[in-house]
Coordinates of C-alpha atoms in Angstrom, one line a residue:
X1 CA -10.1 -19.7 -154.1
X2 CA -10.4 -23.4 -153.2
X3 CA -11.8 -24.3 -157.0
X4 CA -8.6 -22.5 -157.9
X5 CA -5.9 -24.6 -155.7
X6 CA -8.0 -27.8 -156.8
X7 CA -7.6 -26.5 -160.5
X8 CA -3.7 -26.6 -159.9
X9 CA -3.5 -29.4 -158.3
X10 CA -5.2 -31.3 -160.7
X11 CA -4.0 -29.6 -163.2
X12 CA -0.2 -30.5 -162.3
X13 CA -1.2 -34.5 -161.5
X14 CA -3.3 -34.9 -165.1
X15 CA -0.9 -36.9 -167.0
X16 CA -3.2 -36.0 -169.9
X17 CA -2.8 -32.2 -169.2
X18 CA 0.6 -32.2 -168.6
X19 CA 3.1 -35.1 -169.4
X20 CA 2.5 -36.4 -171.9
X21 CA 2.0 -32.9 -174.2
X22 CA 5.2 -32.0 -172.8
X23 CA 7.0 -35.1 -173.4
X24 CA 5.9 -35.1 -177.0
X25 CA 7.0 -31.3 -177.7
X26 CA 9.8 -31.7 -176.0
X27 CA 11.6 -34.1 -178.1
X28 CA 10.3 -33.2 -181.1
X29 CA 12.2 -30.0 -180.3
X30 CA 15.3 -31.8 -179.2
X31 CA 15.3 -34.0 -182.5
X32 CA 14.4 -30.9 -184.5
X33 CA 17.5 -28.8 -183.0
X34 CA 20.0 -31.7 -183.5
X35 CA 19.0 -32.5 -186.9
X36 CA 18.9 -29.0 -187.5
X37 CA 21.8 -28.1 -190.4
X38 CA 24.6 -26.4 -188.7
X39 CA 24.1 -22.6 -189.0
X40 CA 27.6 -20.9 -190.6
X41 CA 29.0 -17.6 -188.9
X42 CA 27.1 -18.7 -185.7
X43 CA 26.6 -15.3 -183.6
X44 CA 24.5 -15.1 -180.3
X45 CA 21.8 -12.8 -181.8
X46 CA 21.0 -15.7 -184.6
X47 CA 21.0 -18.2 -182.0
X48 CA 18.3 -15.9 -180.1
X49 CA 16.4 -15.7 -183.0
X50 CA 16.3 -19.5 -183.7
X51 CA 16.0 -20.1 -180.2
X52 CA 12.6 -18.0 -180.1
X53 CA 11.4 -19.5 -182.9
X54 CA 11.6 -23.0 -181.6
X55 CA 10.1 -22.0 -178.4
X56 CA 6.9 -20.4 -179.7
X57 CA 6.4 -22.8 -182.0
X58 CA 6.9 -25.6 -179.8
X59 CA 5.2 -24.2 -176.5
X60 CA 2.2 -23.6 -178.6
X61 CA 1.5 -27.0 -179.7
X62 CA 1.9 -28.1 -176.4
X63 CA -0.5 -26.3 -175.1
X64 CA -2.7 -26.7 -177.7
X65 CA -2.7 -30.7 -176.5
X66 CA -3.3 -29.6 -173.5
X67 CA -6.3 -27.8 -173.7
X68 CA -7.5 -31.0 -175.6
X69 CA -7.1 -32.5 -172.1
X70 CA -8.5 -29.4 -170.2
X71 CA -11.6 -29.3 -172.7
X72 CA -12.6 -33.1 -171.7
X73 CA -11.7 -32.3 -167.3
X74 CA -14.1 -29.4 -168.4
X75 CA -16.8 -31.4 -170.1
X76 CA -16.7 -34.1 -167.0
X77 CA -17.4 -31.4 -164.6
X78 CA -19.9 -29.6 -166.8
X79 CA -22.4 -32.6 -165.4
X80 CA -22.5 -31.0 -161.6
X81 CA -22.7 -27.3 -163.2
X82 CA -26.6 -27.1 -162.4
X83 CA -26.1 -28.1 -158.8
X84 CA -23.1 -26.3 -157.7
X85 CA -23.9 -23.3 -159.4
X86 CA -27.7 -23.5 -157.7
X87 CA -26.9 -24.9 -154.1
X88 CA -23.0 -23.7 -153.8
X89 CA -21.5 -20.4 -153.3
X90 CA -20.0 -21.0 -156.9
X91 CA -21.6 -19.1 -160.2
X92 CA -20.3 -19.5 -163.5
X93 CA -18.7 -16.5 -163.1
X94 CA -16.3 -17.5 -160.3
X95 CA -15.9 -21.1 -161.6
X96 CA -14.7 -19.7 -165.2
X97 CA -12.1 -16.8 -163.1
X98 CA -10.7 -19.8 -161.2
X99 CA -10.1 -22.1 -163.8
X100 CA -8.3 -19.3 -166.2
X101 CA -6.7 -18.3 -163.4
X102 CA -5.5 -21.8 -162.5
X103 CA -4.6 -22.7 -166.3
X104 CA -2.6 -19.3 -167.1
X105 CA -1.2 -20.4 -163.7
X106 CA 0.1 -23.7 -165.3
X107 CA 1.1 -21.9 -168.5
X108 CA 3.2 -19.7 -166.9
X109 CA 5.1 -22.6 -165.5
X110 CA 5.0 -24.3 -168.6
X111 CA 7.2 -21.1 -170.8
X112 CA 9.6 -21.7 -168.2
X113 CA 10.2 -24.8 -168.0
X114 CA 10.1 -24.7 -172.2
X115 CA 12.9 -21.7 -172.0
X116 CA 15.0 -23.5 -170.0
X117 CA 15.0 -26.6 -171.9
X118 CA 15.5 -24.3 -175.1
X119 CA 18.1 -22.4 -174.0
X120 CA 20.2 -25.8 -172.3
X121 CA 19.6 -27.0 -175.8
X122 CA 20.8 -24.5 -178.1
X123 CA 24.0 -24.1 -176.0
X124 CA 24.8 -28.1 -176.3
X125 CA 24.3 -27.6 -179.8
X126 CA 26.0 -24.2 -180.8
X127 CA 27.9 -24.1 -177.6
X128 CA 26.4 -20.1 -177.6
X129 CA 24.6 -19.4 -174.7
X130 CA 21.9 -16.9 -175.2
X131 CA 18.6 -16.3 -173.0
X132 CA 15.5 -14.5 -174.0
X133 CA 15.9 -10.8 -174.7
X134 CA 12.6 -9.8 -172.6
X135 CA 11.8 -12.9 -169.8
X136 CA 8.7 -10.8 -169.1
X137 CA 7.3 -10.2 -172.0
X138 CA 8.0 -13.6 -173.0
X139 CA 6.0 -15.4 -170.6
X140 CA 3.4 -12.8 -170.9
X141 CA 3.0 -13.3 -174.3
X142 CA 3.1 -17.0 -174.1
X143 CA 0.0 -16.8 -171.5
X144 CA -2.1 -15.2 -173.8
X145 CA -1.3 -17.3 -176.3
X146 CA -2.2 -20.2 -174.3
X147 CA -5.2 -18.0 -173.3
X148 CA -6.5 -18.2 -176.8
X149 CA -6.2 -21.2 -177.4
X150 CA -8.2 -21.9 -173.7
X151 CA -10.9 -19.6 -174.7
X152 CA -11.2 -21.3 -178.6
X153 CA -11.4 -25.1 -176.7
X154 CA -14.0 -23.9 -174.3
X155 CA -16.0 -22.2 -176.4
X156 CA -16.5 -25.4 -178.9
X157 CA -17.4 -28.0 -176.0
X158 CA -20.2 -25.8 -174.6
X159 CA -21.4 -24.8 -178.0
X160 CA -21.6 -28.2 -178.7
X161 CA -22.6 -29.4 -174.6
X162 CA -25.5 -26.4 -175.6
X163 CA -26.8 -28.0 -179.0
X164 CA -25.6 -31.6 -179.2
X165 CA -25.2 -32.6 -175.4
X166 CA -22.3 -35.4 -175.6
X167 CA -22.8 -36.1 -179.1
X168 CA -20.0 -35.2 -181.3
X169 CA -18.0 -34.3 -178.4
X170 CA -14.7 -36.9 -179.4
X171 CA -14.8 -35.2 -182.7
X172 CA -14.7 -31.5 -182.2
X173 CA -12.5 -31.4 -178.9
X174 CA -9.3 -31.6 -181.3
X175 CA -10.4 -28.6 -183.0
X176 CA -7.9 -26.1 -181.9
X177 CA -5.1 -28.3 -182.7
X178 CA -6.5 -28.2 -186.4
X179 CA -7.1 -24.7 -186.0
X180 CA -3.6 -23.9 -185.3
X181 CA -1.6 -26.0 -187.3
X182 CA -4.0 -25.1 -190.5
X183 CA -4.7 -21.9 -190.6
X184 CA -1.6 -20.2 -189.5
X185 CA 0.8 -22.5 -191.2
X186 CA -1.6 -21.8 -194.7
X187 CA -1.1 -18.0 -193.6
X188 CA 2.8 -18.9 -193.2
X189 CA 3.3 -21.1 -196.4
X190 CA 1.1 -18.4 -198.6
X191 CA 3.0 -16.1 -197.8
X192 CA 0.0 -13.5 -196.4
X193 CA 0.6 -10.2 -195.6
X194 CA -1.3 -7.1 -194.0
X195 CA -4.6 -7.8 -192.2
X196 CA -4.7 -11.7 -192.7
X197 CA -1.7 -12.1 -190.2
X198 CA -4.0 -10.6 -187.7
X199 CA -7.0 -12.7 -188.2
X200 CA -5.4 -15.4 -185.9
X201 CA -4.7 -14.9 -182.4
X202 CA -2.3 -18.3 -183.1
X203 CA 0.2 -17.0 -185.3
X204 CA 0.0 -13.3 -183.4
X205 CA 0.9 -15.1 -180.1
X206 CA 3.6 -17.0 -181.9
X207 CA 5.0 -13.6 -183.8
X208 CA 5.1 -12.1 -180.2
X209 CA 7.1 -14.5 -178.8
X210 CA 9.3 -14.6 -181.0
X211 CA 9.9 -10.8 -181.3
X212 CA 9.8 -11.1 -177.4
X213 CA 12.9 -13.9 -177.2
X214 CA 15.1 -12.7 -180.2
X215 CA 13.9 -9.0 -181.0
X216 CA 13.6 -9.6 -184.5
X217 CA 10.6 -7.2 -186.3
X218 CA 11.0 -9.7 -189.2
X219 CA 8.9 -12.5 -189.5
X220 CA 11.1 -14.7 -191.4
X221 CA 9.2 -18.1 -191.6
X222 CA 8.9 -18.0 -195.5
X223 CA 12.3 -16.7 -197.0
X224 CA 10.8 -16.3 -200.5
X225 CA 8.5 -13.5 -199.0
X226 CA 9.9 -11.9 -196.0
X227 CA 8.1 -9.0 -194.1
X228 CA 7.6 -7.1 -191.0
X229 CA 5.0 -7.3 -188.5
X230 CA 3.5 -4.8 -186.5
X231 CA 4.5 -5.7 -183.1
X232 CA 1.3 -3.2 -181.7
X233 CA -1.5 -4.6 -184.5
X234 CA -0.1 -7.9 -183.3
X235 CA -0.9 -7.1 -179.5
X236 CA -4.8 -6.1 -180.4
X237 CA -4.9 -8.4 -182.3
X238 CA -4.7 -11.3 -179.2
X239 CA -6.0 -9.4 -176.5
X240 CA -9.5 -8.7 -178.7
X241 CA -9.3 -12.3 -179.1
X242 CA -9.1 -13.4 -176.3
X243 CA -10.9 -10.9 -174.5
X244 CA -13.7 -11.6 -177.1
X245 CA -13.2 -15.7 -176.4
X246 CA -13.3 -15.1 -172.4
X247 CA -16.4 -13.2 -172.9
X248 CA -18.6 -15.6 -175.2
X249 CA -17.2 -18.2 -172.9
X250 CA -19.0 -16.4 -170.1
X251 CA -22.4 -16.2 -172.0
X252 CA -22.2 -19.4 -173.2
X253 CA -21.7 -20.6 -169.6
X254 CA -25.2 -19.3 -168.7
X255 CA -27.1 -20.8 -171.1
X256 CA -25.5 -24.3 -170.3
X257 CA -27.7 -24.7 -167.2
X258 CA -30.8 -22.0 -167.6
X259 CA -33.5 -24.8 -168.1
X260 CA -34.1 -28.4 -167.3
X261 CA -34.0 -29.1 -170.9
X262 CA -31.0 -27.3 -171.2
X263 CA -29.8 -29.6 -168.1
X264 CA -30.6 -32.8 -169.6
X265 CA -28.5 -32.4 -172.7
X266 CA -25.2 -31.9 -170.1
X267 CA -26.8 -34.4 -167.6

């Protein structure tokens, strides 16, 4: 429980982790909301549904940044993993519970400090005030969606702190950021449906929220093509994720510090 309160703390006093991810997603949501054309026949349940879509798609990019931050605190403390987990009370398992724990922790704080900027937002702007439709299913959806982006950012650095040591490392820890703004914006702008929508746990999480916020079954991003989602595929479809991710994550941990050799390539 100790690596846990230190995970917070530090977590909440990284001005990589924290600041300045926020600052950046939160005005590029308050420029995107003012130059936003004014919507006609303004009703409260359209606001909600705009109002969800900004926040999931703003929240996840900030905590995708973030976990660019958590990935490198990760990588600095990977150098003491063979000692503390040989001559400490601490095994990989623990340390990996701790830190989830401590960054789901921070995530959760995160979704509400994003719906209240949303909301505050989208009332100055529409002079409608509207609040999520489900609060807790909201944050609970925005967890695991920062989840997977956690497990995804951790299970690149050790793959390459197993095979490559530090080498490499400034050019892969950026990876989920790609990831995200690639592949489910290609799936968005090609208009996929049926079993590619599920392929990412990135555009699930984002569906989720949304449907979570505004209760729309729609998934209106691309007009030209519109469909509906399956709200339950959509929930297996991010917890095997990042169940799956939190699970190779564990494995991979192991093998980081089995063998002096091993050892010298994090050392």
């Amino acid at each position: 429980m100790k690596f846990l309160k230190y995970v917070l703390k530090s977590l909440l006093r990284d001005r990589r982790t924290l600041t300045w991810s926020v600052f950046f997603s939160l005005s590029l949501e308050f420029f995107s909301i003012f130059y936003l054309n004014r919507m006609n026949d303004i009703n409260a349940g359209l606001v909600r549904q705009a109002s969800g879509l900004m926040y999931s798609l703003m929240l996840m990019m900030s905590m995708a940044f973030s976990s660019v931050a958590i990935g490198r605190s990760f990588v600095e403390q990977s150098r003491s993993f063979g000692y503390i987990f040989r001559f400490s009370k601490m095994n990989g398992k623990s340390y990996l519970i701790q830190l989830v724990g401590g960054v789901a922790t921070v995530y959760i704080i995160l979704s509400g400090l994003f719906v209240l900027f949303t909301v505050f937002m989208f009332d100055m702007k529409y002079s409608t005030l509207v609040f999520p439709r489900n609060l807790a299913e909201l944050v609970l959806f925005s967890m695991l969606g920062g989840m997977s982006i956690l497990g995804t950012t951790l299970v690149v650095d050790q793959l390459v702190l197993k095979f490559q040591g530090r080498r490499n490392l400034n050019f892969i820890q950026f990876l989920p950021v790609f990831l995200y703004f690639t592949f489910d914006w290609a799936i968005i702008e090609g208009g996929a449906h049926g079993s590619e929508f599920y392929m990412s746990p990135f555009l699930s999480s984002t569906y989720l929220m949304i449907n979570a916020y505004g209760g729309t079954s729609s998934f209106w991003f691309n007009v030209s093509t519109p469909y509906t989602v399956n709200l339950l595929l959509s929930v297996i479809s991010v917890v095997s994720w990042v169940t799956s991710l939190m699970l190779l994550d564990a494995f991979i941990l192991k093998g980081i510090y089995l063998t002096p050799e091993e050892e010298e390539r994090v050392v």
